[in-house]
PDB file of N, CA and C in Angstrom:
ATOM      1  N   MET A 193      12.716  15.003 -15.515  1.00 81.00           N
ATOM      2  CA  MET A 193      12.386  13.653 -14.760  1.00 81.00           C
ATOM      3  C   MET A 193      11.152  14.627 -13.660  1.00 81.00           C
ATOM      4  N   GLU A 194      10.061  14.034 -13.233  1.00 89.00           N
ATOM      5  CA  GLU A 194       9.516  13.900 -12.683  1.00 89.00           C
ATOM      6  C   GLU A 194       9.243  12.354 -11.451  1.00 89.00           C
ATOM      7  N   TYR A 195       9.646  12.535 -10.260  1.00 91.00           N
ATOM      8  CA  TYR A 195       9.783  11.952  -9.759  1.00 91.00           C
ATOM      9  C   TYR A 195       8.491  11.629  -8.068  1.00 91.00           C
ATOM     10  N   ARG A 196       7.009  10.655  -8.918  1.00 97.00           N
ATOM     11  CA  ARG A 196       6.005  11.064  -7.528  1.00 97.00           C
ATOM     12  C   ARG A 196       6.494   9.927  -6.369  1.00 97.00           C
ATOM     13  N   VAL A 197       5.207   9.145  -5.470  1.00 98.00           N
ATOM     14  CA  VAL A 197       5.487   8.935  -4.630  1.00 98.00           C
ATOM     15  C   VAL A 197       4.118   8.172  -4.081  1.00 98.00           C
ATOM     16  N   TYR A 198       3.727   7.723  -3.668  1.00 98.00           N
ATOM     17  CA  TYR A 198       2.524   7.222  -3.027  1.00 98.00           C
ATOM     18  C   TYR A 198       1.930   6.454  -1.822  1.00 98.00           C
ATOM     19  N   GLN A 199       1.358   7.334  -1.478  1.00 98.00           N
ATOM     20  CA  GLN A 199       1.237   5.944   0.394  1.00 98.00           C
ATOM     21  C   GLN A 199       0.484   4.977   0.172  1.00 98.00           C
ATOM     22  N   PRO A 200       0.390   3.418   1.195  1.00 98.00           N
ATOM     23  CA  PRO A 200       0.406   2.251   0.522  1.00 98.00           C
ATOM     24  C   PRO A 200      -1.348   2.383   1.889  1.00 98.00           C
ATOM     25  N   ARG A 201      -1.952   1.650   1.317  1.00 97.00           N
ATOM     26  CA  ARG A 201      -3.111   1.730   2.539  1.00 97.00           C
ATOM     27  C   ARG A 201      -2.852   0.969   3.348  1.00 97.00           C
ATOM     28  N   PRO A 202      -3.980   1.300   4.249  1.00 97.00           N
ATOM     29  CA  PRO A 202      -3.620   1.202   5.438  1.00 97.00           C
ATOM     30  C   PRO A 202      -2.983  -0.403   5.927  1.00 97.00           C
ATOM     31  N   PRO A 203      -3.776  -1.598   5.889  1.00 97.00           N
ATOM     32  CA  PRO A 203      -3.304  -2.632   5.575  1.00 97.00           C
ATOM     33  C   PRO A 203      -1.687  -3.564   5.164  1.00 97.00           C
ATOM     34  N   LEU A 204      -1.216  -1.862   4.211  1.00 97.00           N
ATOM     35  CA  LEU A 204       0.551  -2.054   4.069  1.00 97.00           C
ATOM     36  C   LEU A 204       1.818  -1.783   4.403  1.00 97.00           C
ATOM     37  N   ARG A 205       0.780   0.183   5.269  1.00 96.00           N
ATOM     38  CA  ARG A 205       2.276   0.391   6.227  1.00 96.00           C
ATOM     39  C   ARG A 205       3.256  -0.263   7.335  1.00 96.00           C
ATOM     40  N   PRO A 206       2.787  -0.849   6.852  1.00 96.00           N
ATOM     41  CA  PRO A 206       3.458  -1.795   8.440  1.00 96.00           C
ATOM     42  C   PRO A 206       4.618  -2.535   7.790  1.00 96.00           C
ATOM     43  N   TRP A 207       4.883  -2.278   6.781  1.00 96.00           N
ATOM     44  CA  TRP A 207       6.027  -2.970   5.451  1.00 96.00           C
ATOM     45  C   TRP A 207       5.869  -2.367   4.617  1.00 96.00           C
ATOM     46  N   VAL A 208       5.490  -0.798   4.235  1.00 97.00           N
ATOM     47  CA  VAL A 208       5.927  -0.357   2.808  1.00 97.00           C
ATOM     48  C   VAL A 208       5.842   0.636   3.363  1.00 97.00           C
ATOM     49  N   ARG A 209       7.081   1.766   3.252  1.00 97.00           N
ATOM     50  CA  ARG A 209       6.920   2.775   2.665  1.00 97.00           C
ATOM     51  C   ARG A 209       6.276   3.997   2.146  1.00 97.00           C
ATOM     52  N   HIS A 210       6.056   3.522   0.899  1.00 98.00           N
ATOM     53  CA  HIS A 210       5.316   4.624  -0.306  1.00 98.00           C
ATOM     54  C   HIS A 210       5.965   3.571  -1.457  1.00 98.00           C
ATOM     55  N   PHE A 211       4.689   3.698  -1.694  1.00 98.00           N
ATOM     56  CA  PHE A 211       5.228   3.182  -4.148  1.00 98.00           C
ATOM     57  C   PHE A 211       6.209   4.611  -4.746  1.00 98.00           C
ATOM     58  N   TRP A 212       7.276   4.282  -5.948  1.00 97.00           N
ATOM     59  CA  TRP A 212       7.230   5.711  -6.577  1.00 97.00           C
ATOM     60  C   TRP A 212       7.049   5.777  -7.329  1.00 97.00           C
ATOM     61  N   VAL A 213       7.716   6.080  -8.381  1.00 96.00           N
ATOM     62  CA  VAL A 213       6.899   6.808 -10.161  1.00 96.00           C
ATOM     63  C   VAL A 213       8.270   7.474  -9.665  1.00 96.00           C
ATOM     64  N   LEU A 214      10.011   7.520 -11.400  1.00 91.00           N
ATOM     65  CA  LEU A 214      10.059   8.148 -12.124  1.00 91.00           C
ATOM     66  C   LEU A 214       9.567   7.924 -13.436  1.00 91.00           C
ATOM     67  N   GLU A 215       9.500   9.385 -13.888  1.00 91.00           N
ATOM     68  CA  GLU A 215       9.418   9.332 -15.511  1.00 91.00           C
ATOM     69  C   GLU A 215      10.000  11.006 -15.575  1.00 91.00           C
ATOM     70  N   GLY A 216       9.983  10.114 -16.996  1.00 86.00           N
ATOM     71  CA  GLY A 216      10.681  11.708 -18.302  1.00 86.00           C
ATOM     72  C   GLY A 216      12.051  11.287 -18.854  1.00 86.00           C
ATOM     73  N   ALA A 217      12.260  12.743 -20.778  1.00 80.00           N
ATOM     74  CA  ALA A 217      12.373  12.231 -21.388  1.00 80.00           C
ATOM     75  C   ALA A 217      13.778  12.578 -21.863  1.00 80.00           C
ATOM     76  N   SER A 218      14.414  12.473 -21.797  1.00 68.00           N
ATOM     77  CA  SER A 218      16.370  13.170 -21.392  1.00 68.00           C
ATOM     78  C   SER A 218      17.218  11.904 -22.354  1.00 68.00           C
ATOM     79  N   ASP A 219      17.828  12.129 -23.096  1.00 65.00           N
ATOM     80  CA  ASP A 219      18.512  11.833 -23.849  1.00 65.00           C
ATOM     81  C   ASP A 219      19.856  11.446 -22.782  1.00 65.00           C
ATOM     82  N   ALA A 220      19.951  12.458 -21.165  1.00 66.00           N
ATOM     83  CA  ALA A 220      20.851  12.528 -20.395  1.00 66.00           C
ATOM     84  C   ALA A 220      20.624  12.259 -19.419  1.00 66.00           C
ATOM     85  N   ALA A 221      19.712  11.600 -18.830  1.00 72.00           N
ATOM     86  CA  ALA A 221      19.463  12.250 -17.837  1.00 72.00           C
ATOM     87  C   ALA A 221      20.467  11.184 -16.405  1.00 72.00           C
ATOM     88  N   CYS A 222      20.695  11.729 -15.781  1.00 82.00           N
ATOM     89  CA  CYS A 222      21.284  10.961 -14.246  1.00 82.00           C
ATOM     90  C   CYS A 222      20.602  11.223 -13.173  1.00 82.00           C
ATOM     91  N   GLU A 223      20.926   9.987 -12.398  1.00 81.00           N
ATOM     92  CA  GLU A 223      20.154  10.590 -10.565  1.00 81.00           C
ATOM     93  C   GLU A 223      20.745   9.383  -9.771  1.00 81.00           C
ATOM     94  N   THR A 224      21.025  10.214  -8.861  1.00 89.00           N
ATOM     95  CA  THR A 224      21.999   9.384  -8.125  1.00 89.00           C
ATOM     96  C   THR A 224      20.935   9.054  -6.479  1.00 89.00           C
ATOM     97  N   ILE A 225      21.267   7.708  -6.295  1.00 87.00           N
ATOM     98  CA  ILE A 225      20.622   6.717  -5.170  1.00 87.00           C
ATOM     99  C   ILE A 225      20.951   6.390  -4.361  1.00 87.00           C
ATOM    100  N   TYR A 226      20.282   7.443  -2.086  1.00 92.00           N
ATOM    101  CA  TYR A 226      21.525   7.039  -1.697  1.00 92.00           C
ATOM    102  C   TYR A 226      20.858   5.802  -0.955  1.00 92.00           C
ATOM    103  N   PRO A 227      21.701   5.902   0.583  1.00 91.00           N
ATOM    104  CA  PRO A 227      21.753   4.852   0.920  1.00 91.00           C
ATOM    105  C   PRO A 227      20.853   5.487   1.850  1.00 91.00           C
ATOM    106  N   ASP A 228      19.445   4.467   2.476  1.00 90.00           N
ATOM    107  CA  ASP A 228      18.661   5.359   2.913  1.00 90.00           C
ATOM    108  C   ASP A 228      18.272   3.335   4.408  1.00 90.00           C
ATOM    109  N   GLY A 229      18.697   2.899   4.444  1.00 90.00           N
ATOM    110  CA  GLY A 229      18.784   1.598   4.314  1.00 90.00           C
ATOM    111  C   GLY A 229      17.418   0.616   4.484  1.00 90.00           C
ATOM    112  N   CYS A 230      16.671   0.763   3.521  1.00 92.00           N
ATOM    113  CA  CYS A 230      15.419   0.766   2.826  1.00 92.00           C
ATOM    114  C   CYS A 230      15.902  -0.734   1.432  1.00 92.00           C
ATOM    115  N   VAL A 231      14.963  -1.699   1.166  1.00 94.00           N
ATOM    116  CA  VAL A 231      14.504  -2.381   0.625  1.00 94.00           C
ATOM    117  C   VAL A 231      13.834  -2.859  -0.791  1.00 94.00           C
ATOM    118  N   GLU A 232      14.195  -2.465  -2.350  1.00 95.00           N
ATOM    119  CA  GLU A 232      13.022  -1.744  -2.596  1.00 95.00           C
ATOM    120  C   GLU A 232      12.720  -1.807  -4.221  1.00 95.00           C
ATOM    121  N   ILE A 233      12.127  -2.901  -4.847  1.00 97.00           N
ATOM    122  CA  ILE A 233      12.312  -3.587  -6.022  1.00 97.00           C
ATOM    123  C   ILE A 233      11.177  -2.539  -7.141  1.00 97.00           C
ATOM    124  N   ALA A 234      12.310  -2.321  -8.553  1.00 95.00           N
ATOM    125  CA  ALA A 234      12.149  -1.782  -9.249  1.00 95.00           C
ATOM    126  C   ALA A 234      11.682  -2.421 -10.414  1.00 95.00           C
ATOM    127  N   ILE A 235      10.919  -1.541 -11.409  1.00 97.00           N
ATOM    128  CA  ILE A 235      10.778  -2.210 -12.777  1.00 97.00           C
ATOM    129  C   ILE A 235      10.825  -1.062 -13.195  1.00 97.00           C
ATOM    130  N   HIS A 236      11.340  -1.201 -14.594  1.00 93.00           N
ATOM    131  CA  HIS A 236      12.202  -0.049 -16.060  1.00 93.00           C
ATOM    132  C   HIS A 236      10.514  -0.833 -16.540  1.00 93.00           C
ATOM    133  N   LEU A 237       9.882  -0.099 -17.408  1.00 93.00           N
ATOM    134  CA  LEU A 237       8.709  -0.006 -18.028  1.00 93.00           C
ATOM    135  C   LEU A 237       8.772   0.478 -19.329  1.00 93.00           C
ATOM    136  N   GLY A 238      10.501   1.949 -19.409  1.00 89.00           N
ATOM    137  CA  GLY A 238      11.158   2.152 -20.271  1.00 89.00           C
ATOM    138  C   GLY A 238      12.292   1.844 -19.838  1.00 89.00           C
ATOM    139  N   GLU A 239      13.117   2.486 -21.137  1.00 87.00           N
ATOM    140  CA  GLU A 239      14.393   2.560 -21.284  1.00 87.00           C
ATOM    141  C   GLU A 239      15.124   1.791 -19.877  1.00 87.00           C
ATOM    142  N   VAL A 240      15.988   1.559 -19.495  1.00 87.00           N
ATOM    143  CA  VAL A 240      16.760   1.069 -18.649  1.00 87.00           C
ATOM    144  C   VAL A 240      17.448   1.872 -18.191  1.00 87.00           C
ATOM    145  N   PHE A 241      18.140   2.097 -17.207  1.00 86.00           N
ATOM    146  CA  PHE A 241      19.223   2.620 -16.546  1.00 86.00           C
ATOM    147  C   PHE A 241      20.427   2.068 -16.793  1.00 86.00           C
ATOM    148  N   SER A 242      21.517   2.801 -16.669  1.00 87.00           N
ATOM    149  CA  SER A 242      22.816   2.194 -17.088  1.00 87.00           C
ATOM    150  C   SER A 242      23.761   2.472 -15.286  1.00 87.00           C
ATOM    151  N   GLY A 243      24.581   1.482 -15.391  1.00 83.00           N
ATOM    152  CA  GLY A 243      25.245   2.408 -14.004  1.00 83.00           C
ATOM    153  C   GLY A 243      27.061   1.794 -13.718  1.00 83.00           C
ATOM    154  N   PRO A 244      27.721   1.873 -12.399  1.00 85.00           N
ATOM    155  CA  PRO A 244      28.510   1.468 -12.954  1.00 85.00           C
ATOM    156  C   PRO A 244      28.932  -0.445 -13.222  1.00 85.00           C
ATOM    157  N   ASP A 245      28.406  -1.051 -13.711  1.00 85.00           N
ATOM    158  CA  ASP A 245      28.571  -2.285 -13.526  1.00 85.00           C
ATOM    159  C   ASP A 245      27.469  -2.647 -14.914  1.00 85.00           C
ATOM    160  N   GLY A 246      27.545  -1.479 -15.685  1.00 87.00           N
ATOM    161  CA  GLY A 246      26.142  -1.617 -16.856  1.00 87.00           C
ATOM    162  C   GLY A 246      24.600  -1.196 -16.803  1.00 87.00           C
ATOM    163  N   ARG A 247      24.580  -2.108 -17.804  1.00 88.00           N
ATOM    164  CA  ARG A 247      22.639  -2.463 -18.356  1.00 88.00           C
ATOM    165  C   ARG A 247      22.002  -2.524 -17.385  1.00 88.00           C
ATOM    166  N   GLN A 248      21.325  -2.700 -16.611  1.00 88.00           N
ATOM    167  CA  GLN A 248      20.005  -3.035 -15.342  1.00 88.00           C
ATOM    168  C   GLN A 248      19.005  -3.768 -16.459  1.00 88.00           C
ATOM    169  N   PRO A 249      18.477  -4.660 -15.012  1.00 92.00           N
ATOM    170  CA  PRO A 249      17.344  -5.427 -16.039  1.00 92.00           C
ATOM    171  C   PRO A 249      16.993  -4.826 -15.291  1.00 92.00           C
ATOM    172  N   HIS A 250      15.084  -4.978 -16.030  1.00 93.00           N
ATOM    173  CA  HIS A 250      14.052  -4.260 -16.468  1.00 93.00           C
ATOM    174  C   HIS A 250      13.332  -4.220 -15.186  1.00 93.00           C
ATOM    175  N   SER A 251      14.364  -5.643 -14.301  1.00 96.00           N
ATOM    176  CA  SER A 251      12.831  -5.837 -13.144  1.00 96.00           C
ATOM    177  C   SER A 251      13.802  -6.556 -12.297  1.00 96.00           C
ATOM    178  N   LEU A 252      14.353  -5.996 -10.895  1.00 93.00           N
ATOM    179  CA  LEU A 252      15.298  -5.580 -10.398  1.00 93.00           C
ATOM    180  C   LEU A 252      14.484  -5.397  -8.376  1.00 93.00           C
ATOM    181  N   LEU A 253      15.370  -6.208  -7.553  1.00 94.00           N
ATOM    182  CA  LEU A 253      15.236  -6.306  -5.887  1.00 94.00           C
ATOM    183  C   LEU A 253      17.019  -5.288  -5.611  1.00 94.00           C
ATOM    184  N   ILE A 254      16.623  -4.578  -4.823  1.00 91.00           N
ATOM    185  CA  ILE A 254      17.866  -3.746  -5.402  1.00 91.00           C
ATOM    186  C   ILE A 254      17.708  -3.842  -3.056  1.00 91.00           C
ATOM    187  N   GLY A 255      19.093  -4.498  -2.346  1.00 91.00           N
ATOM    188  CA  GLY A 255      19.295  -4.491  -1.345  1.00 91.00           C
ATOM    189  C   GLY A 255      19.879  -3.674  -0.558  1.00 91.00           C
ATOM    190  N   GLN A 256      19.960  -4.149   0.729  1.00 85.00           N
ATOM    191  CA  GLN A 256      20.586  -2.116   1.262  1.00 85.00           C
ATOM    192  C   GLN A 256      22.258  -1.303   1.044  1.00 85.00           C
ATOM    193  N   MET A 257      22.168  -0.664   0.548  1.00 88.00           N
ATOM    194  CA  MET A 257      23.426  -0.314  -0.271  1.00 88.00           C
ATOM    195  C   MET A 257      24.444   0.733   0.909  1.00 88.00           C
ATOM    196  N   THR A 258      25.548   0.581   0.187  1.00 91.00           N
ATOM    197  CA  THR A 258      27.428   0.882   1.047  1.00 91.00           C
ATOM    198  C   THR A 258      27.190   2.376   0.779  1.00 91.00           C
ATOM    199  N   GLY A 259      27.230   2.846  -0.840  1.00 93.00           N
ATOM    200  CA  GLY A 259      27.070   4.112  -0.681  1.00 93.00           C
ATOM    201  C   GLY A 259      26.307   4.517  -2.213  1.00 93.00           C
ATOM    202  N   PRO A 260      25.905   5.722  -2.252  1.00 94.00           N
ATOM    203  CA  PRO A 260      25.337   6.579  -3.527  1.00 94.00           C
ATOM    204  C   PRO A 260      26.100   5.514  -4.859  1.00 94.00           C
ATOM    205  N   LEU A 261      24.515   6.031  -5.647  1.00 89.00           N
ATOM    206  CA  LEU A 261      24.884   4.654  -6.923  1.00 89.00           C
ATOM    207  C   LEU A 261      24.281   5.801  -7.786  1.00 89.00           C
ATOM    208  N   ARG A 262      25.664   6.339  -8.927  1.00 90.00           N
ATOM    209  CA  ARG A 262      24.968   7.192 -10.129  1.00 90.00           C
ATOM    210  C   ARG A 262      24.460   6.285 -10.427  1.00 90.00           C
ATOM    211  N   VAL A 263      23.568   6.801 -11.762  1.00 87.00           N
ATOM    212  CA  VAL A 263      22.573   6.026 -12.671  1.00 87.00           C
ATOM    213  C   VAL A 263      22.913   6.903 -13.459  1.00 87.00           C
ATOM    214  N   HIS A 264      22.254   6.400 -15.284  1.00 85.00           N
ATOM    215  CA  HIS A 264      22.189   7.190 -16.155  1.00 85.00           C
ATOM    216  C   HIS A 264      20.567   6.571 -17.416  1.00 85.00           C
ATOM    217  N   SER A 265      20.401   7.746 -17.247  1.00 81.00           N
ATOM    218  CA  SER A 265      19.133   7.220 -18.993  1.00 81.00           C
ATOM    219  C   SER A 265      18.837   7.627 -20.171  1.00 81.00           C
ATOM    220  N   GLY A 266      19.492   6.290 -21.394  1.00 74.00           N
ATOM    221  CA  GLY A 266      19.587   7.435 -22.157  1.00 74.00           C
ATOM    222  C   GLY A 266      18.258   7.744 -23.110  1.00 74.00           C
ATOM    223  N   GLY A 267      17.112   8.186 -22.566  1.00 81.00           N
ATOM    224  CA  GLY A 267      16.456   7.767 -23.326  1.00 81.00           C
ATOM    225  C   GLY A 267      14.902   7.716 -22.546  1.00 81.00           C
ATOM    226  N   ARG A 268      13.860   7.912 -22.739  1.00 87.00           N
ATOM    227  CA  ARG A 268      12.414   8.080 -22.127  1.00 87.00           C
ATOM    228  C   ARG A 268      12.434   7.345 -20.966  1.00 87.00           C
ATOM    229  N   THR A 269      12.100   7.687 -20.069  1.00 87.00           N
ATOM    230  CA  THR A 269      12.136   6.401 -18.088  1.00 87.00           C
ATOM    231  C   THR A 269      11.011   7.222 -17.775  1.00 87.00           C
ATOM    232  N   LEU A 270      10.477   5.594 -16.974  1.00 91.00           N
ATOM    233  CA  LEU A 270       9.122   5.102 -16.385  1.00 91.00           C
ATOM    234  C   LEU A 270       9.721   3.575 -15.652  1.00 91.00           C
ATOM    235  N   CYS A 271      10.031   4.708 -14.983  1.00 92.00           N
ATOM    236  CA  CYS A 271      10.471   2.733 -13.348  1.00 92.00           C
ATOM    237  C   CYS A 271       9.040   3.477 -12.504  1.00 92.00           C
ATOM    238  N   VAL A 272       8.691   2.162 -11.903  1.00 97.00           N
ATOM    239  CA  VAL A 272       7.909   2.024 -10.525  1.00 97.00           C
ATOM    240  C   VAL A 272       8.460   1.349 -10.262  1.00 97.00           C
ATOM    241  N   GLY A 273       8.233   2.010  -7.638  1.00 97.00           N
ATOM    242  CA  GLY A 273       9.080   0.773  -7.267  1.00 97.00           C
ATOM    243  C   GLY A 273       8.249   0.145  -6.269  1.00 97.00           C
ATOM    244  N   ILE A 274       8.425   0.398  -5.637  1.00 98.00           N
ATOM    245  CA  ILE A 274       8.148  -0.332  -4.228  1.00 98.00           C
ATOM    246  C   ILE A 274       9.055  -0.310  -3.858  1.00 98.00           C
ATOM    247  N   LYS A 275       9.299   1.322  -1.836  1.00 96.00           N
ATOM    248  CA  LYS A 275      10.279   0.466  -1.043  1.00 96.00           C
ATOM    249  C   LYS A 275       9.258   0.521   0.326  1.00 96.00           C
ATOM    250  N   PHE A 276      10.040  -0.101   0.383  1.00 96.00           N
ATOM    251  CA  PHE A 276       9.788  -0.767   2.084  1.00 96.00           C
ATOM    252  C   PHE A 276      10.316  -0.359   2.963  1.00 96.00           C
ATOM    253  N   LYS A 277       9.798  -0.207   4.163  1.00 94.00           N
ATOM    254  CA  LYS A 277      10.175   0.031   5.943  1.00 94.00           C
ATOM    255  C   LYS A 277      11.846  -0.594   5.318  1.00 94.00           C
ATOM    256  N   PRO A 278      13.267  -0.453   6.675  1.00 88.00           N
ATOM    257  CA  PRO A 278      13.655  -0.451   6.740  1.00 88.00           C
ATOM    258  C   PRO A 278      13.026  -2.146   8.179  1.00 88.00           C
ATOM    259  N   GLY A 279      13.078  -3.649   8.016  1.00 81.00           N
ATOM    260  CA  GLY A 279      12.414  -4.454   8.459  1.00 81.00           C
ATOM    261  C   GLY A 279      11.830  -5.435   7.865  1.00 81.00           C
ATOM    262  N   GLY A 280      11.141  -4.722   6.600  1.00 72.00           N
ATOM    263  CA  GLY A 280      10.146  -4.418   5.609  1.00 72.00           C
ATOM    264  C   GLY A 280       9.948  -5.948   5.201  1.00 72.00           C
TER     265      GLY A 280
END
C-alpha cells in the first residue's frame, strides 16, 4: 500500500490539514486507523474496506473516533480523502 499526502493551497489551510490517497493491490491488506481528533471525508474508487461493522460505503464522513479501527481490503485499493483540522 502507498499512502500519499498533499498539502492544501493557502485559502484552504485554515480548515484542511491535507488531502490523501491510499493506493495498492493486495488480497489481504490491513490498515489500522487511529483517532486523531480530525474529521475526514473518504471516497473509495476501488475495492471498499471491510471493518468490524461490515463493508464500508463507497463514500463516507468519518467523525471523531474513540479508539483504533482495523479495516481490511480484499483487492485493488484506491481511496482518496480530505482530512480537516480539528474544528475545521
